[in-house]
Coordinates of C-alpha atoms in Angstrom, one line a residue:
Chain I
X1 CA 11.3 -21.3 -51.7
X2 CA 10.5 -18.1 -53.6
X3 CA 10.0 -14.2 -53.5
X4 CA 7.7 -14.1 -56.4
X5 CA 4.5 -14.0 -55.2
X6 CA 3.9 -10.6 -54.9
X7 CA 4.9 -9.6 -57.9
X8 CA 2.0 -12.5 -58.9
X9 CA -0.7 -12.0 -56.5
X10 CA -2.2 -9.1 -59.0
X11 CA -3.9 -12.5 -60.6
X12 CA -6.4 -12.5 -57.5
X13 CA -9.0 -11.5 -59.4
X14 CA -12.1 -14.0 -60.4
X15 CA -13.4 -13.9 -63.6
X16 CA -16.6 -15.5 -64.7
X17 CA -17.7 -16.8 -68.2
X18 CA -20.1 -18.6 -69.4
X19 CA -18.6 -21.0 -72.1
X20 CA -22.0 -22.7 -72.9
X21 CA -24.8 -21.4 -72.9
X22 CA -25.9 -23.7 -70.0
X23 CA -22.8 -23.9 -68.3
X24 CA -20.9 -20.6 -65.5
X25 CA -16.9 -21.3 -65.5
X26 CA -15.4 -19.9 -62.6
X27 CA -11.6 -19.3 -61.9
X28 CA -9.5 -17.7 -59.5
X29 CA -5.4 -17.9 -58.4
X30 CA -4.6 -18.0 -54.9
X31 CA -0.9 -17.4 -53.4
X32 CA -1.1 -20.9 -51.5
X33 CA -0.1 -24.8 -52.0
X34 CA -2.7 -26.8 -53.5
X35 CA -3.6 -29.2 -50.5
X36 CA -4.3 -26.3 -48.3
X37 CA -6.8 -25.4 -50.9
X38 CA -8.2 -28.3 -51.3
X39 CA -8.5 -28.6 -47.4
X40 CA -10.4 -25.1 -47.3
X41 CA -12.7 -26.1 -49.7
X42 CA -13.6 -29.5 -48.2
X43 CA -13.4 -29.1 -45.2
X44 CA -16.6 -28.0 -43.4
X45 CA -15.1 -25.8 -40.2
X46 CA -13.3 -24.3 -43.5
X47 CA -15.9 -23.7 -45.9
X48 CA -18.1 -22.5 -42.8
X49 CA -15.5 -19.2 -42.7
X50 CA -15.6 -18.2 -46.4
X51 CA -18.9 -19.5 -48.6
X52 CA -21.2 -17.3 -47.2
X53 CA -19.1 -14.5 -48.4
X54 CA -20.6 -12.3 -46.1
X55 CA -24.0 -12.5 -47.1
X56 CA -25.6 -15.3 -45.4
X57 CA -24.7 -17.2 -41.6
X58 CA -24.9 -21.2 -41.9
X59 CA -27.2 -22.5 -40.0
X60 CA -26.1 -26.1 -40.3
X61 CA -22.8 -28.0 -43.0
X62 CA -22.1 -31.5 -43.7
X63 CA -20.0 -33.2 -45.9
X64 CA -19.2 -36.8 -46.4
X65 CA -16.5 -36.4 -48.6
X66 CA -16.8 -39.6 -50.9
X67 CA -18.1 -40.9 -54.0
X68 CA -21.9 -41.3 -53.3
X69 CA -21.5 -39.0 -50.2
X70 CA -23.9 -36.4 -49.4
X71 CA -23.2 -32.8 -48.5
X72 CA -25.3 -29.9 -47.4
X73 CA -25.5 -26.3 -46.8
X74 CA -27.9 -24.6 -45.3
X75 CA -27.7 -21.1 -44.8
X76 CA -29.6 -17.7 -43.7
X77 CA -29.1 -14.5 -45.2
X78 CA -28.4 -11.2 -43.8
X79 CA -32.0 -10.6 -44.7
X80 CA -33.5 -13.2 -43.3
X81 CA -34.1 -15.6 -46.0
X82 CA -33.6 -19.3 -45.6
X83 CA -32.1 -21.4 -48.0
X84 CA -30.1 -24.3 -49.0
X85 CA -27.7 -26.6 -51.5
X86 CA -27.0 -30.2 -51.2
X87 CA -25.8 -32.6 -53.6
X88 CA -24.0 -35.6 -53.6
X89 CA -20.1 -36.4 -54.1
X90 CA -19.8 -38.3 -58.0
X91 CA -15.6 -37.7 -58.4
X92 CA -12.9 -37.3 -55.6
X93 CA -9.3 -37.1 -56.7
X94 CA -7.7 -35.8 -53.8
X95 CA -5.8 -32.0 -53.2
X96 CA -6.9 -32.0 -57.5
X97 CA -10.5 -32.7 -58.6
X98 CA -14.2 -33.0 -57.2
X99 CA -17.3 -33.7 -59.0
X100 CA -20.2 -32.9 -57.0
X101 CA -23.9 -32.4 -58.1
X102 CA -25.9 -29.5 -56.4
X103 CA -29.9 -28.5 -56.0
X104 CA -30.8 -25.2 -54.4
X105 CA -33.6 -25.5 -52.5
X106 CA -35.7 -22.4 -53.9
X107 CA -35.5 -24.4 -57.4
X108 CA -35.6 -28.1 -56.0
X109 CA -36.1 -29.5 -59.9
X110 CA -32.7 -28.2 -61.1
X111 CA -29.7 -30.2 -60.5
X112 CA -26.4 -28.7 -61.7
X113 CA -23.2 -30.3 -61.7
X114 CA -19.7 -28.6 -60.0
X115 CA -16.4 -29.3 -61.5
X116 CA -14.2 -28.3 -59.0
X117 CA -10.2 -28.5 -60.5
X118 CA -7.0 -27.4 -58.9
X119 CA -3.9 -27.0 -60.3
X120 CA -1.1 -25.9 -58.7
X121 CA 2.5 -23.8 -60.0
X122 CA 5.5 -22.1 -58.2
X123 CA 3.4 -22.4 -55.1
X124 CA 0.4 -20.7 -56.1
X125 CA -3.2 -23.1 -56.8
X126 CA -5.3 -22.1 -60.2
X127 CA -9.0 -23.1 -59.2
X128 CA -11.3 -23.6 -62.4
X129 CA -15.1 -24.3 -60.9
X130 CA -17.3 -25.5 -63.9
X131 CA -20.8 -25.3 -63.3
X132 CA -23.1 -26.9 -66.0
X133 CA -27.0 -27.0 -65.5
X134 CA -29.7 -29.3 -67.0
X135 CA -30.4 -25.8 -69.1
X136 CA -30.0 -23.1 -70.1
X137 CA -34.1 -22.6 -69.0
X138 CA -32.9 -22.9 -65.4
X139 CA -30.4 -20.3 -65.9
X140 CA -32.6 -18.5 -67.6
X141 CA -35.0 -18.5 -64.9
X142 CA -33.2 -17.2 -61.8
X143 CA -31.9 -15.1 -64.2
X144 CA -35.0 -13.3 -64.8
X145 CA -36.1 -13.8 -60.9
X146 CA -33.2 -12.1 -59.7
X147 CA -33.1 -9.0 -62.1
X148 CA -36.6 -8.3 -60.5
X149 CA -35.4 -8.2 -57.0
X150 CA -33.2 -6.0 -55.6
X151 CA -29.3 -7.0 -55.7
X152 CA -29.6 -8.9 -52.3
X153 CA -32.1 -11.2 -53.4
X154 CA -30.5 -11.0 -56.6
X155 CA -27.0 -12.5 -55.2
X156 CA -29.4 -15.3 -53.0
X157 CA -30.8 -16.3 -56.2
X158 CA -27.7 -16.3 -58.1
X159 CA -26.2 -18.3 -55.3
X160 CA -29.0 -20.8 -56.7
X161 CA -26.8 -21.2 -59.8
X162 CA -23.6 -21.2 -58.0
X163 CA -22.4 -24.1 -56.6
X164 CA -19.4 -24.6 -55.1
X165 CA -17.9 -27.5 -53.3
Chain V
X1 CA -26.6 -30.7 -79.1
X2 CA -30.2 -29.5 -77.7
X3 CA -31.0 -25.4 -77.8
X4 CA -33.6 -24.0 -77.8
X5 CA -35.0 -23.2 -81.2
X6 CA -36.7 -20.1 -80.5
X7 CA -34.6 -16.8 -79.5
X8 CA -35.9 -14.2 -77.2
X9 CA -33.3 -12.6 -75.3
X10 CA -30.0 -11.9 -75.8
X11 CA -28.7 -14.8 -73.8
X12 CA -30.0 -17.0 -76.3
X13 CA -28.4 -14.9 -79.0
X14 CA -24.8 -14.7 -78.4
X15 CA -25.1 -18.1 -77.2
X16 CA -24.3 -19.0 -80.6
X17 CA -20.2 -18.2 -81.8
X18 CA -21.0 -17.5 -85.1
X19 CA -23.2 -14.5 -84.0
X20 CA -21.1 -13.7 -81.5
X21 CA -18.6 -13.0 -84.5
X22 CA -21.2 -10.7 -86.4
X23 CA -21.5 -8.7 -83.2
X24 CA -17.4 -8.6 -83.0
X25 CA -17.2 -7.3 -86.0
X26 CA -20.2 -5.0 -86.1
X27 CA -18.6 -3.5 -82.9
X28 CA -15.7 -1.8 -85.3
X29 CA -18.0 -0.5 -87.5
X30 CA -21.5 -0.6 -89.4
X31 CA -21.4 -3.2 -92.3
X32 CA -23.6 -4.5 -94.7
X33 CA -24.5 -8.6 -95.1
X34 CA -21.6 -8.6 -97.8
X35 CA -19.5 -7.4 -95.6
X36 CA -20.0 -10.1 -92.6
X37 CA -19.9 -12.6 -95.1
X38 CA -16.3 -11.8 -96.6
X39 CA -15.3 -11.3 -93.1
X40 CA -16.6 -14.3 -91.6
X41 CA -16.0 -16.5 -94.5
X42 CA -19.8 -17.9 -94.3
X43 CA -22.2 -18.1 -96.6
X44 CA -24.7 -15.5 -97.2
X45 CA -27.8 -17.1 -96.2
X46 CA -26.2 -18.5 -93.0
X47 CA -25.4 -14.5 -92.4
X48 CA -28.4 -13.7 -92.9
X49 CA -30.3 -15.9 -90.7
X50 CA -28.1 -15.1 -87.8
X51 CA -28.6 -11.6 -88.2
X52 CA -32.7 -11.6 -88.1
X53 CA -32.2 -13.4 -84.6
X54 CA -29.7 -10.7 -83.4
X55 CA -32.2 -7.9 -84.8
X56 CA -35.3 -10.1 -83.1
X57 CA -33.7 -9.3 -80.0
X58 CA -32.4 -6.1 -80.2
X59 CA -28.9 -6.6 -80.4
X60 CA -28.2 -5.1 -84.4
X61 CA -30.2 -2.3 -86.4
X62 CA -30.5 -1.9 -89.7
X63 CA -30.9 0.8 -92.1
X64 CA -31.6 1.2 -96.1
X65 CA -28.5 2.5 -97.7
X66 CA -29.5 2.6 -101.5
X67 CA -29.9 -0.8 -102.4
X68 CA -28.1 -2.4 -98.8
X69 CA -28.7 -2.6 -96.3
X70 CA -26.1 -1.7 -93.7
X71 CA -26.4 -3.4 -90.0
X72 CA -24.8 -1.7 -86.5
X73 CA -24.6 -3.0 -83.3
X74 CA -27.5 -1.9 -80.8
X75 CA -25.6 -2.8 -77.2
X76 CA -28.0 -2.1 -74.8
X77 CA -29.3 -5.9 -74.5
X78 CA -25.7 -7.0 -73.8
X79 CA -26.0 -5.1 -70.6
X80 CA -28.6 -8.1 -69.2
X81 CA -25.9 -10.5 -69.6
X82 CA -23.0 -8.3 -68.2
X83 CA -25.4 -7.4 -64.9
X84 CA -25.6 -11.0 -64.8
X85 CA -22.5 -12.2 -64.7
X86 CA -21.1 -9.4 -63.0
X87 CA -23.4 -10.2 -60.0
X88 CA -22.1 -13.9 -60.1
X89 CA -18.2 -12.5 -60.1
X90 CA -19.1 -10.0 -56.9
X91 CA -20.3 -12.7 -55.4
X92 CA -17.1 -15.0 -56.0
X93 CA -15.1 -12.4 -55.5
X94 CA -15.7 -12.3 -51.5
X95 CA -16.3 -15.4 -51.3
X96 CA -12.2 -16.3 -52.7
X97 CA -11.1 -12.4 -50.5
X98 CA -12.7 -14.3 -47.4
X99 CA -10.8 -17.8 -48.5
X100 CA -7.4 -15.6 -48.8
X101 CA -7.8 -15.1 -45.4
X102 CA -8.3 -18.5 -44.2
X103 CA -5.5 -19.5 -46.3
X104 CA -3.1 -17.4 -44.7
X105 CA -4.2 -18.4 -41.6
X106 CA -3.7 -21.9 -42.4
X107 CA -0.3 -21.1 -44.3
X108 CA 0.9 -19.4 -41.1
X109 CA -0.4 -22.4 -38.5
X110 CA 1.6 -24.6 -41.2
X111 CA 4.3 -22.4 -41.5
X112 CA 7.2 -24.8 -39.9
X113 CA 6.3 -27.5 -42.7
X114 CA 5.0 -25.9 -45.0
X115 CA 7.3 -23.0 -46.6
X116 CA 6.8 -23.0 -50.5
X117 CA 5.2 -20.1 -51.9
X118 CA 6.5 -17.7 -48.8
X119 CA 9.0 -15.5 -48.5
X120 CA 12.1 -16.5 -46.7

């Protein structure tokens, strides 16, 4: 039991970098206990409340969370556009570690790869997502798409690159 | 490790650390190749060649001072990549504000078993 979490929680924050030129690392702290975490972002009447981060509704979610298992998103944004990302389950270490692959559906050719890690002190879960594409081309490419649209279709796009769990 | 061999944008360019360096240090102040190569301890023609890519795509100017010529950093491409990873923190960044809240919700429903991290 502890009382420091608020004087912690000013680590909310995510930060994005790109470490590789073909690779998005992703990282955030949240002031909860790693398994609940972990549930959150595996579970799919969990990830159904937060992923869309207010842009999109999902229209449909599975996950068969195990190696070789198959999960997919499909979602609609606020603006009407349809799209998707599905991938399949390569690592599963529970409440710590998940490898997952991931296609978007507006760039079917592109398969990136999600390193989803969670570590957890005092209480409080570190999340590190690692995203690395085939490369930096596909970046590249829905980089240049979305700067042309307009910051709506911008974010769908950049959702392309993002992957989550 | 595969790259692309040609370098058009600035993504491309500060993909590489050692130019990434040059446009550290060029961000303190204008220098000439001399100078980047005492700083960064490389040798001349290795400066050099990282400096016609940054000037290829924008990212250094140079000028003729005498007999050097002195190199300064020319930001505007940088903002491309800051645009597009600032778009891909937004977007995280609600996404995690809207997994806060299902955390405390599921922190609270678990609250009998589950007290670490919260305040007596």
């Amino acid at each position: 039991m502890n009382t420091q979490h608020t004087d912690q929680s000013g680590a909310r924050r995510a930060t994005v970098t790109t470490p590789a030129d073909n690779q998005i690392l992703i990282t955030r702290e949240f002031a909860a206990p790693r398994h609940l975490v972990y549930r959150a972002s595996t579970e799919p009447a969990l990830i159904r409340r937060w992923y869309h981060a207010n842009r999109a509704e999902f229209r449909s979610i599975e996950v068969d969370l195990r190696v070789g298992g198959a999960w997919r998103y499909e979602m609609t944004a606020h603006n009407g556009f349809e799209f998707s990302f599905h991938g399949e389950y390569r690592e599963i270490v529970p409440d710590e570690h998940v490898v997952s692959t991931e296609i978007y559906s507006g760039v079917p050719d592109a398969e990136a790869i999600n390193s989803l890690t969670l570590t957890e002190k005092d209480g409080r879960t570190f999340m590190e997502i690692l995203v690395t594409h085939q490369s930096k081309e596909y970046r590249d490419a829905h980089l240049a798409s979305g700067m042309e649209d307009g910051m709506q279709d911008a974010l769908d796009l950049l959702e392309s690159l993002a992957r989550s769990l | 490790m595969a790259r692309a061999a040609t370098t058009t944008d600035a993504f491309n360019a500060v993909a590489e650390p050692r130019r990434r360096e040059i446009l550290d240090a060029l961000a303190g102040a204008e220098l000439s190749v001399n100078d980047l190569v005492e700083r960064l301890g490389v040798a001349q023609p290795v400066v050099s060649k990282h400096l016609r890519v940054l000037r290829e795509v924008g990212l250094v100017r140079v000028r003729e001072d005498g007999r050097q010529r002195i190199y300064a950093l020319e930001p505007g491409p940088l903002r491309a990549v800051y645009d597009w990873v600032r778009g891909y923190e937004r977007l995280w960044t609600e996404r995690f504000e809207l997994l806060d809240t299902v955390l405390e919700q599921l922190q609270a429903d678990t609250g009998d078993d589950e007290n670490e991290g919260e305040a007596p």
